[in-house]
Amino acid sequence: MKIILIGIPGSGKSTQGNLLSKKLNVPYLSTGHIFRELSKEHTKLGHEIKLVMNAGLLISDRKTLKIVSDYLSRAQYQKGYILDGFPRTLTQAKEFKNGIDRVVYLKVSDKEILWRLAYRDSQGREDDTLLAIRKRIEVFHKFTKPVLDYYQKKGLLIEIDGERTIEDIHKEIMVHLTHGKR
Ligand code: AP5
Ligand code: MG
């Protein structure tokens, strides 16, 4: 099963992605996590990624597409994956050729997000400053919202109310995925 998780920063993509991965026994992959690891490397690429992420902006489509396709070519992802945080732009969505079964959109308001991210244990995430959070929210509306329309038109989008308990959201996603409901 090939599943994409889309949502505004703090909407619960990683929380739900990890739960789904365990439940469905499908490997989980987060582009944010990949980029955070790369940003720790003392290389030109690592330095560039760190600067872009800390400002709350997006890594270029070219770099993102290359990194994601390199990861997904590994043996463990051949049968399926739960992809958290990709695609985030129309270009990424259109260029992505790996096939997708469902796109789960976790819908959460900006107000709820500001509250959640201000209080989460950010585990050293340098993009959890108020300035970067605001930029990440703005970037989501500008670049990622069109991706939702793109998948809606393809009939792949499942919209989930992300402002309920983690368990309720997980259950609803499972119902959609296992019963083919959209
Ligand atoms: P990424 O790591 O994906 O971060 P993000 O989109 O900003 O989202 P977060 O990880 O902050 O939140 P989340 O939706 O995973 O929510 P979580 O489960 O943690 O990306 C980081 C950066 O990498 C980007 O800004 C960009 O620079 C770069 N990048 C990544 N992908 C890219 C791409 N494709 N192209 C270009 N650049 C890319 O939950 C948040 C908090 O809320 C937690 O404390 C959690 O416990 C809590 N919570 C979760 N669910 C609930 C609930 N139902 N009720 C109450 N609290 C909840
Ligand atoms: Mg996350």
XYZ file of N, CA, C and O and ligand atoms in Angstrom:
786
model
N 0.837 -1.200 0.000
C 0.000 0.000 0.000
C 0.878 1.260 0.000
O 1.816 1.352 0.785
N 0.577 2.159 -0.908
C 1.374 3.395 -1.010
C 0.520 4.581 -0.567
O -0.444 4.947 -1.240
N 0.888 5.130 0.576
C 0.062 6.182 1.181
C 0.884 7.447 1.380
O 2.036 7.394 1.821
N 0.236 8.572 1.080
C 0.859 9.879 1.272
C 0.111 10.579 2.409
O -1.123 10.558 2.430
N 0.858 11.223 3.297
C 0.227 12.018 4.357
C 0.532 13.488 4.115
O 1.699 13.874 4.036
N -0.528 14.276 4.011
C -0.348 15.712 3.786
C -1.060 16.471 4.902
O -2.139 16.061 5.351
N -0.472 17.566 5.320
C -1.124 18.400 6.330
C -0.211 19.542 6.709
O 1.014 19.467 6.537
N -0.840 20.563 7.238
C -0.103 21.740 7.681
C 0.901 21.301 8.773
O 0.674 20.283 9.434
N 2.018 22.026 8.955
C 2.961 21.654 10.002
C 2.244 21.488 11.348
O 1.446 22.348 11.731
N 2.503 20.389 12.016
C 1.874 20.154 13.316
C 0.507 19.500 13.237
O -0.152 19.284 14.256
N 0.081 19.131 12.030
C -1.261 18.543 11.882
C -1.313 17.100 12.368
O -2.394 16.521 12.484
N -0.142 16.502 12.616
C -0.126 15.119 13.111
C 0.335 14.110 12.073
O 0.113 12.912 12.244
N 1.006 14.570 11.021
C 1.480 13.650 9.973
C 2.386 12.555 10.562
O 2.207 11.378 10.274
N 3.365 12.977 11.351
C 4.316 11.991 11.880
C 3.653 11.096 12.921
O 3.902 9.880 12.944
N 2.803 11.681 13.751
C 2.077 10.891 14.759
C 1.254 9.808 14.069
O 1.344 8.632 14.393
N 0.452 10.204 13.090
C -0.423 9.245 12.399
C 0.385 8.304 11.497
O 0.043 7.130 11.367
N 1.437 8.823 10.891
C 2.265 7.999 10.001
C 2.883 6.834 10.749
O 2.887 5.699 10.261
N 3.387 7.103 11.938
C 4.002 6.033 12.733
C 2.971 5.014 13.194
O 3.235 3.812 13.185
N 1.787 5.490 13.572
C 0.725 4.561 13.992
C 0.305 3.668 12.823
O 0.161 2.452 12.964
N 0.124 4.291 11.664
C -0.301 3.526 10.479
C 0.752 2.497 10.075
O 0.429 1.374 9.684
N 2.005 2.923 10.160
C 3.093 2.034 9.776
C 3.070 0.760 10.624
O 3.204 -0.349 10.100
N 2.888 0.935 11.933
C 2.846 -0.241 12.829
C 1.625 -1.096 12.526
O 1.700 -2.308 12.417
N 0.485 -0.419 12.373
C -0.769 -1.149 12.178
C -0.781 -1.926 10.855
O -1.221 -3.064 10.790
N -0.299 -1.280 9.804
C -0.375 -1.892 8.474
C 0.891 -2.677 8.111
O 0.937 -3.316 7.055
N 1.908 -2.535 8.957
C 3.194 -3.165 8.681
C 3.770 -2.717 7.324
O 4.199 -3.525 6.511
N 3.714 -1.414 7.127
C 4.234 -0.807 5.895
C 5.306 0.204 6.339
O 5.084 0.929 7.308
N 6.473 0.246 5.679
C 7.514 1.161 6.150
C 7.134 2.638 6.039
O 6.447 3.047 5.110
N 7.615 3.394 7.016
C 7.305 4.823 7.132
C 8.531 5.630 6.706
O 9.655 5.288 7.056
N 8.291 6.687 5.981
C 9.391 7.545 5.538
C 8.955 9.007 5.625
O 7.910 9.375 5.101
N 9.783 9.830 6.302
C 9.446 11.255 6.447
C 10.521 12.097 5.781
O 11.710 11.959 6.109
N 10.113 12.947 4.851
C 11.125 13.786 4.191
C 11.709 14.787 5.187
O 12.896 15.097 5.136
N 10.893 15.258 6.125
C 11.403 16.176 7.148
C 12.519 15.511 7.938
O 13.570 16.112 8.202
N 12.321 14.236 8.280
C 13.332 13.508 9.047
C 14.615 13.338 8.210
O 15.728 13.547 8.709
N 14.434 12.963 6.957
C 15.607 12.793 6.073
C 16.409 14.103 6.023
O 17.623 14.129 6.185
N 15.681 15.209 5.811
C 16.377 16.502 5.698
C 17.027 16.920 7.023
O 18.114 17.496 7.025
N 16.378 16.608 8.149
C 16.995 16.941 9.449
C 18.303 16.170 9.632
O 19.281 16.709 10.133
N 18.321 14.915 9.198
C 19.563 14.126 9.301
C 20.638 14.715 8.382
O 21.778 14.876 8.778
N 20.239 15.041 7.143
C 21.216 15.606 6.199
C 21.771 16.944 6.706
O 22.943 17.261 6.499
N 20.916 17.710 7.384
C 21.327 19.049 7.848
C 22.408 18.970 8.931
O 23.064 19.961 9.224
N 22.581 17.793 9.525
C 23.623 17.643 10.565
C 24.989 17.370 9.945
O 26.007 17.435 10.612
N 25.002 17.015 8.642
C 26.271 16.686 7.997
C 27.062 17.952 7.680
O 26.484 18.953 7.272
N 28.361 17.868 7.853
C 29.214 19.030 7.571
C 29.605 19.025 6.102
O 30.776 18.857 5.737
N 28.595 19.160 5.257
C 28.825 19.196 3.813
C 28.108 20.440 3.275
O 27.292 21.044 3.992
N 28.364 20.754 2.026
C 27.712 21.920 1.423
C 26.194 21.697 1.414
O 25.411 22.570 1.781
N 25.800 20.477 1.016
C 24.368 20.150 0.967
C 23.742 20.256 2.362
O 22.670 20.854 2.527
N 24.440 19.690 3.353
C 23.933 19.727 4.727
C 23.736 21.162 5.201
O 22.717 21.498 5.811
N 24.684 22.005 4.898
C 24.625 23.401 5.328
C 23.459 24.130 4.644
O 22.704 24.851 5.286
N 23.325 23.896 3.355
C 22.234 24.539 2.592
C 20.874 24.119 3.146
O 19.972 24.943 3.341
N 20.723 22.819 3.392
C 19.445 22.296 3.888
C 19.117 22.903 5.257
O 17.986 23.307 5.519
N 20.117 22.998 6.088
C 19.915 23.547 7.437
C 19.385 24.994 7.363
O 18.432 25.355 8.052
N 20.005 25.783 6.502
C 19.594 27.184 6.380
C 18.141 27.291 5.916
O 17.348 28.061 6.448
N 17.797 26.500 4.896
C 16.439 26.553 4.325
C 15.409 26.080 5.358
O 14.381 26.739 5.581
N 15.704 24.974 6.025
C 14.752 24.429 7.015
C 14.553 25.383 8.184
O 13.425 25.608 8.615
N 15.643 25.920 8.692
C 15.512 26.786 9.863
C 14.730 28.055 9.562
O 14.161 28.671 10.461
N 14.694 28.420 8.284
C 13.900 29.593 7.891
C 12.441 29.211 7.648
O 11.599 30.069 7.378
N 12.139 27.928 7.719
C 10.753 27.482 7.510
C 10.378 27.387 6.041
O 9.194 27.313 5.699
N 11.393 27.362 5.182
C 11.129 27.304 3.731
C 11.267 25.876 3.211
O 11.624 24.976 3.961
N 10.996 25.692 1.914
C 11.080 24.351 1.325
C 12.422 24.124 0.640
O 12.955 25.021 -0.019
N 12.926 22.901 0.754
C 14.101 22.500 -0.007
C 13.670 22.489 -1.480
O 12.499 22.234 -1.790
N 14.603 22.736 -2.401
C 14.220 22.850 -3.814
C 13.573 21.549 -4.315
O 13.898 20.456 -3.839
N 12.684 21.698 -5.279
C 12.016 20.519 -5.856
C 13.033 19.544 -6.438
O 12.898 18.330 -6.294
N 14.044 20.079 -7.090
C 15.037 19.217 -7.742
C 15.734 18.312 -6.717
O 15.790 17.095 -6.866
N 16.218 18.923 -5.637
C 16.914 18.137 -4.595
C 15.941 17.167 -3.929
O 16.268 15.999 -3.703
N 14.734 17.658 -3.628
C 13.763 16.815 -2.923
C 13.397 15.597 -3.758
O 13.401 14.467 -3.262
N 13.103 15.817 -5.031
C 12.710 14.706 -5.898
C 13.825 13.668 -6.014
O 13.581 12.468 -5.987
N 15.042 14.147 -6.124
C 16.181 13.232 -6.257
C 16.333 12.393 -4.977
O 16.479 11.161 -5.037
N 16.280 13.060 -3.828
C 16.477 12.355 -2.553
C 15.351 11.349 -2.316
O 15.589 10.200 -1.951
N 14.107 11.768 -2.573
C 12.972 10.863 -2.340
C 13.054 9.662 -3.287
O 12.868 8.518 -2.873
N 13.373 9.901 -4.555
C 13.393 8.752 -5.472
C 14.556 7.814 -5.154
O 14.425 6.600 -5.291
N 15.671 8.362 -4.654
C 16.779 7.491 -4.222
C 16.337 6.599 -3.063
O 16.613 5.398 -3.062
N 15.658 7.184 -2.097
C 15.185 6.387 -0.948
C 14.204 5.317 -1.399
O 14.298 4.164 -1.019
N 13.231 5.734 -2.226
C 12.166 4.793 -2.581
C 12.638 3.682 -3.517
O 11.926 2.705 -3.708
N 13.839 3.832 -4.068
C 14.338 2.746 -4.920
C 14.919 1.616 -4.066
O 15.250 0.545 -4.580
N 15.047 1.824 -2.760
C 15.577 0.771 -1.880
C 14.577 -0.385 -1.762
O 13.360 -0.173 -1.811
N 15.148 -1.576 -1.545
C 14.320 -2.801 -1.542
C 13.151 -2.725 -0.568
O 12.039 -3.160 -0.880
N 13.374 -2.138 0.612
C 12.322 -2.190 1.644
C 11.059 -1.405 1.287
O 10.030 -1.576 1.922
N 11.162 -0.507 0.280
C 9.987 0.305 -0.077
C 9.265 -0.200 -1.323
O 8.324 0.443 -1.791
N 9.715 -1.343 -1.851
C 9.141 -1.782 -3.126
C 7.671 -2.199 -3.015
O 6.894 -2.012 -3.939
N 7.292 -2.736 -1.855
C 5.896 -3.183 -1.721
C 4.970 -2.080 -1.255
O 3.754 -2.204 -1.316
N 5.530 -1.015 -0.735
C 4.676 0.078 -0.265
C 5.382 0.938 0.753
O 6.492 0.625 1.188
N 4.719 2.037 1.114
C 5.303 2.980 2.076
C 4.242 3.957 2.551
O 3.202 4.145 1.916
N 4.572 4.555 3.686
C 3.760 5.663 4.185
C 4.673 6.869 4.153
O 5.682 6.920 4.861
N 4.363 7.776 3.289
C 5.258 8.904 3.024
C 4.709 10.163 3.694
O 3.615 10.628 3.374
N 5.484 10.692 4.639
C 5.064 11.856 5.439
C 5.785 13.101 4.938
O 7.008 13.181 5.009
N 5.015 14.044 4.393
C 5.613 15.330 4.045
C 6.052 15.494 2.606
O 6.718 16.466 2.264
N 5.684 14.578 1.767
C 6.012 14.676 0.339
C 4.850 14.106 -0.445
O 4.327 13.044 -0.056
N 4.417 14.708 -1.558
C 4.885 15.956 -2.156
C 4.285 17.187 -1.472
O 3.202 17.130 -0.926
N 5.025 18.284 -1.569
C 4.578 19.543 -0.971
C 4.388 20.658 -1.983
O 4.021 21.774 -1.614
N 4.705 20.373 -3.237
C 4.482 21.378 -4.288
C 3.853 20.646 -5.474
O 3.977 19.418 -5.595
N 3.227 21.426 -6.349
C 2.623 20.810 -7.541
C 3.677 20.134 -8.403
O 3.433 19.070 -8.961
N 4.850 20.757 -8.501
C 5.924 20.155 -9.299
C 6.301 18.792 -8.732
O 6.427 17.808 -9.470
N 6.459 18.721 -7.405
C 6.805 17.426 -6.788
C 5.725 16.389 -7.089
O 6.021 15.242 -7.426
N 4.465 16.802 -6.973
C 3.358 15.854 -7.205
C 3.359 15.357 -8.648
O 3.220 14.160 -8.911
N 3.557 16.274 -9.573
C 3.490 15.896 -10.991
C 4.687 15.054 -11.425
O 4.574 14.193 -12.285
N 5.844 15.326 -10.832
C 7.060 14.592 -11.223
C 7.181 13.228 -10.531
O 8.001 12.408 -10.920
N 6.401 13.026 -9.486
C 6.532 11.796 -8.695
C 5.908 10.634 -9.453
O 4.719 10.646 -9.747
N 6.710 9.629 -9.749
C 6.222 8.559 -10.628
C 6.068 7.207 -9.926
O 5.950 6.193 -10.573
N 6.107 7.233 -8.581
C 6.111 5.948 -7.871
C 4.761 5.279 -7.678
O 4.693 4.178 -7.171
N 3.701 5.985 -8.006
C 2.390 5.388 -7.799
C 1.902 5.631 -6.380
O 2.677 5.565 -5.428
N 0.611 5.945 -6.255
C 0.029 6.268 -4.952
C -1.346 5.618 -4.895
O -2.101 5.671 -5.864
N -1.663 4.996 -3.766
C -3.007 4.421 -3.601
C -3.975 5.417 -2.966
O -5.125 5.507 -3.375
N -3.508 6.115 -1.933
C -4.356 7.072 -1.232
C -3.536 8.246 -0.716
O -2.378 8.084 -0.336
N -4.183 9.413 -0.670
C -3.549 10.592 -0.088
C -4.412 11.023 1.098
O -5.590 11.343 0.928
N -3.835 10.979 2.282
C -4.592 11.338 3.484
C -4.248 12.772 3.870
O -3.085 13.092 4.138
N -5.272 13.624 3.876
C -5.077 15.027 4.259
C -5.621 15.238 5.667
O -6.820 15.061 5.916
N -4.730 15.622 6.570
C -5.136 15.900 7.956
C -5.459 17.385 8.053
O -4.562 18.230 8.012
N -6.748 17.675 8.163
C -7.170 19.077 8.138
C -7.202 19.657 9.557
O -7.959 19.177 10.409
N -6.372 20.674 9.766
C -6.282 21.324 11.079
C -6.136 22.826 10.845
O -5.448 23.253 9.914
N -6.784 23.637 11.695
C -6.748 25.091 11.506
C -5.395 25.687 11.921
O -4.688 25.113 12.749
N -5.094 26.861 11.379
C -3.834 27.549 11.715
C -3.762 27.819 13.214
O -2.703 27.708 13.832
N -4.903 28.169 13.804
C -4.935 28.536 15.217
C -4.515 27.342 16.091
O -3.688 27.473 16.998
N -5.073 26.199 15.785
C -4.754 24.980 16.540
C -3.256 24.633 16.407
O -2.603 24.232 17.366
N -2.737 24.856 15.185
C -1.328 24.540 14.918
C -0.381 25.393 15.740
O 0.592 24.903 16.297
N -0.682 26.674 15.821
C 0.199 27.574 16.573
C 0.255 27.122 18.028
O 1.314 27.094 18.650
N -0.875 26.711 18.536
C -0.953 26.244 19.913
C -0.157 24.957 20.078
O 0.668 24.829 20.980
N -0.387 23.993 19.191
C 0.282 22.689 19.289
C 1.802 22.823 19.197
O 2.528 22.246 19.987
N 2.267 23.571 18.206
C 3.715 23.628 17.990
C 4.425 24.445 19.059
O 5.566 24.166 19.413
N 3.717 25.432 19.605
C 4.330 26.231 20.671
C 4.546 25.377 21.916
O 5.474 25.610 22.682
N 3.704 24.361 22.107
C 3.785 23.556 23.337
C 4.415 22.182 23.149
O 4.580 21.465 24.109
N 4.758 21.805 21.919
C 5.293 20.451 21.795
C 6.756 20.400 22.235
O 7.476 21.388 22.186
N 7.166 19.198 22.617
C 8.568 18.970 22.919
C 9.251 18.829 21.566
O 9.136 17.796 20.914
N 9.921 19.885 21.123
C 10.391 19.914 19.728
C 11.653 19.072 19.523
O 12.150 18.984 18.409
N 12.174 18.482 20.562
C 13.343 17.600 20.472
C 14.456 18.224 19.642
O 15.000 17.607 18.742
N 14.728 19.476 19.945
C 15.845 20.148 19.294
C 15.570 20.620 17.880
O 16.485 20.996 17.166
N 14.306 20.606 17.462
C 14.026 21.083 16.096
C 14.226 22.581 16.013
O 13.567 23.357 16.700
N 15.141 22.979 15.126
C 15.487 24.395 15.069
C 14.472 25.197 14.262
O 14.567 26.416 14.175
N 13.501 24.506 13.644
C 12.479 25.242 12.875
C 11.205 25.418 13.710
O 10.160 25.745 13.176
N 11.298 25.217 15.019
C 10.123 25.418 15.863
C 10.136 26.772 16.582
O 9.551 26.931 17.640
N 10.790 27.752 15.982
C 10.687 29.121 16.499
C 9.394 29.716 15.955
O 8.898 29.271 14.907
N 8.863 30.720 16.635
C 7.594 31.301 16.196
C 7.682 31.822 14.746
O 6.770 31.624 13.941
N 8.817 32.429 14.433
C 9.006 32.986 13.084
C 8.978 31.880 12.022
O 8.294 31.998 10.995
N 9.710 30.795 12.282
C 9.765 29.692 11.305
C 8.421 28.968 11.227
O 8.002 28.546 10.144
N 7.731 28.844 12.364
C 6.414 28.189 12.342
C 5.461 28.992 11.456
O 4.751 28.434 10.621
N 5.477 30.312 11.622
C 4.593 31.158 10.788
C 4.935 30.995 9.309
O 4.048 30.936 8.463
N 6.210 30.927 9.008
C 6.629 30.778 7.610
C 6.183 29.411 7.080
O 5.682 29.297 5.962
N 6.333 28.352 7.895
C 5.933 27.011 7.455
C 4.436 26.967 7.161
O 3.986 26.316 6.202
N 3.656 27.664 7.985
C 2.201 27.706 7.762
C 1.899 28.429 6.440
O 1.101 27.968 5.615
N 2.574 29.561 6.246
C 2.372 30.349 5.017
C 2.754 29.516 3.779
O 2.019 29.488 2.778
N 3.867 28.809 3.880
C 4.346 27.969 2.773
C 3.328 26.865 2.470
O 3.057 26.548 1.307
N 2.748 26.298 3.516
C 1.734 25.250 3.305
C 0.573 25.810 2.475
O 0.151 25.199 1.488
N 0.056 26.979 2.859
C -1.095 27.534 2.136
C -0.736 27.867 0.686
O -1.517 27.623 -0.221
N 0.452 28.392 0.503
C 0.830 28.833 -0.841
C 1.198 27.669 -1.769
O 0.737 27.606 -2.909
N 2.013 26.733 -1.277
C 2.554 25.702 -2.174
C 1.899 24.325 -2.047
O 1.852 23.576 -3.014
N 1.421 23.993 -0.855
C 0.933 22.613 -0.674
C -0.571 22.499 -0.896
O -1.049 21.457 -1.360
N -1.328 23.567 -0.606
C -2.774 23.513 -0.852
C -3.098 23.096 -2.290
O -3.979 22.248 -2.491
N -2.409 23.642 -3.302
C -2.715 23.210 -4.681
C -2.509 21.714 -4.910
O -3.146 21.121 -5.783
N -1.644 21.103 -4.117
C -1.405 19.664 -4.249
C -2.669 18.890 -3.837
O -2.993 17.849 -4.402
N -3.401 19.441 -2.873
C -4.644 18.791 -2.426
C -5.660 18.767 -3.567
O -6.301 17.750 -3.816
N -5.794 19.884 -4.256
C -6.725 19.939 -5.395
C -6.319 18.937 -6.472
O -7.164 18.285 -7.084
N -5.024 18.847 -6.689
C -4.485 17.932 -7.698
C -4.910 16.490 -7.407
O -5.393 15.775 -8.299
N -4.770 16.062 -6.152
C -5.131 14.679 -5.804
C -6.649 14.499 -5.672
O -7.163 13.408 -5.914
N -7.334 15.568 -5.312
C -8.801 15.509 -5.255
C -9.348 15.185 -6.643
O -10.202 14.309 -6.812
N -8.802 15.875 -7.645
C -9.260 15.653 -9.029
C -8.954 14.244 -9.504
O -9.657 13.704 -10.351
N -7.916 13.656 -8.962
C -7.569 12.281 -9.342
C -8.372 11.256 -8.541
O -8.213 10.048 -8.732
N -9.185 11.745 -7.596
C -10.016 10.850 -6.783
C -9.243 10.075 -5.729
O -9.690 9.027 -5.257
N -8.073 10.603 -5.349
C -7.235 9.871 -4.379
C -7.305 10.439 -2.963
O -6.833 9.825 -2.014
N -7.885 11.639 -2.839
C -7.797 12.356 -1.562
C -8.819 11.896 -0.527
O -10.006 11.768 -0.821
N -8.333 11.660 0.687
C -9.209 11.390 1.828
C -9.010 12.549 2.796
O -7.883 12.776 3.250
N -10.055 13.307 3.071
C -9.919 14.433 3.996
C -10.380 14.013 5.386
O -11.480 13.505 5.547
N -9.509 14.239 6.363
C -9.796 13.805 7.729
C -9.780 15.025 8.651
O -8.866 15.855 8.557
N -10.768 15.113 9.527
C -10.772 16.181 10.537
C -9.672 15.857 11.554
O -9.798 14.912 12.326
N -8.603 16.656 11.531
C -7.438 16.378 12.370
C -7.504 17.016 13.744
O -6.512 17.033 14.469
N -8.678 17.554 14.096
C -8.790 18.206 15.414
C -9.599 17.351 16.375
O -10.525 17.831 17.016
N -9.266 16.075 16.393
C -9.887 15.177 17.375
C -8.769 14.416 18.084
O -7.606 14.738 17.881
N -9.116 13.395 18.849
C -8.018 12.700 19.552
C -7.189 11.909 18.537
O -7.689 11.534 17.458
N -5.951 11.661 18.909
C -5.032 10.913 18.035
C -5.646 9.553 17.683
O -5.617 9.121 16.526
N -6.242 8.906 18.662
C -6.818 7.575 18.456
C -8.020 7.628 17.500
O -8.155 6.781 16.602
N -8.899 8.616 17.677
C -10.075 8.747 16.793
C -9.650 8.978 15.341
O -10.233 8.429 14.406
N -8.641 9.805 15.185
C -8.160 10.103 13.828
C -7.573 8.827 13.203
O -7.883 8.490 12.054
N -6.785 8.139 13.980
C -6.182 6.882 13.492
C -7.271 5.904 13.044
O -7.189 5.322 11.956
N -8.293 5.773 13.877
C -9.375 4.824 13.544
C -10.066 5.230 12.246
O -10.367 4.392 11.402
N -10.326 6.521 12.098
C -11.020 6.957 10.878
C -10.163 6.719 9.630
O -10.669 6.268 8.598
N -8.882 6.977 9.755
C -8.000 6.725 8.590
C -8.040 5.236 8.237
O -8.157 4.864 7.065
N -7.981 4.405 9.255
C -7.995 2.951 9.017
C -9.293 2.521 8.310
O -9.260 1.675 7.420
N -10.419 3.106 8.719
C -11.696 2.758 8.075
C -11.620 3.105 6.583
O -11.962 2.299 5.719
N -11.135 4.284 6.283
C -11.034 4.698 4.875
C -10.096 3.784 4.090
O -10.390 3.398 2.967
N -8.960 3.466 4.695
C -7.966 2.677 3.961
C -8.393 1.229 3.777
O -8.118 0.629 2.752
N -9.074 0.698 4.773
C -9.403 -0.725 4.672
C -10.729 -0.988 3.969
O -10.957 -2.070 3.479
N -11.601 0.040 3.913
C -12.885 -0.169 3.237
C -12.966 0.570 1.911
O -14.018 0.635 1.300
N -11.857 1.178 1.534
C -11.827 1.848 0.242
C -12.725 3.073 0.160
O -12.981 3.593 -0.915
N -13.217 3.547 1.336
C -14.084 4.728 1.337
C -13.243 5.968 1.081
O -12.096 6.036 1.485
N -13.796 6.977 0.441
C -13.046 8.221 0.249
C -13.748 9.382 0.885
O -14.941 9.367 1.010
P 8.442 18.154 8.438
O 9.361 17.448 9.332
O 7.534 17.357 7.605
O 7.636 19.182 9.340
P 6.218 19.876 9.202
O 5.467 19.660 7.972
O 6.508 21.286 9.563
O 5.376 19.128 10.271
P 5.755 18.672 11.717
O 6.690 17.518 11.663
O 6.157 19.849 12.541
O 4.318 18.230 12.238
P 3.514 16.902 11.929
O 2.435 17.189 10.959
O 4.418 15.758 11.706
O 2.801 16.742 13.343
P 3.226 15.866 14.614
O 2.749 14.471 14.451
O 4.656 16.095 14.946
O 9.254 19.126 7.479
C 10.239 19.982 8.036
C 10.916 20.776 6.943
O 11.593 19.885 6.034
C 10.025 21.622 6.041
O 9.712 22.869 6.646
C 10.937 21.795 4.815
O 11.947 22.721 5.066
C 11.567 20.413 4.715
N 10.768 19.515 3.855
C 10.121 18.374 4.256
N 9.499 17.801 3.219
C 9.750 18.582 2.134
C 9.355 18.513 0.786
N 8.582 17.518 0.319
N 9.800 19.504 -0.052
C 10.598 20.497 0.381
N 10.979 20.621 1.668
C 10.565 19.675 2.534
O 2.319 16.575 15.725
C 2.591 17.904 16.161
C 2.323 18.028 17.681
O 0.934 17.877 17.908
C 3.010 16.939 18.524
O 3.363 17.484 19.773
C 1.929 15.883 18.664
O 2.100 15.119 19.825
C 0.674 16.734 18.711
N -0.508 16.075 18.137
C -0.576 15.213 17.089
N -1.837 14.839 16.835
C -2.605 15.501 17.735
C -4.014 15.560 17.977
N -4.893 14.843 17.249
N -4.468 16.353 18.974
C -3.596 17.080 19.733
N -2.248 17.071 19.565
C -1.761 16.303 18.569
Mg 6.487 15.553 11.343
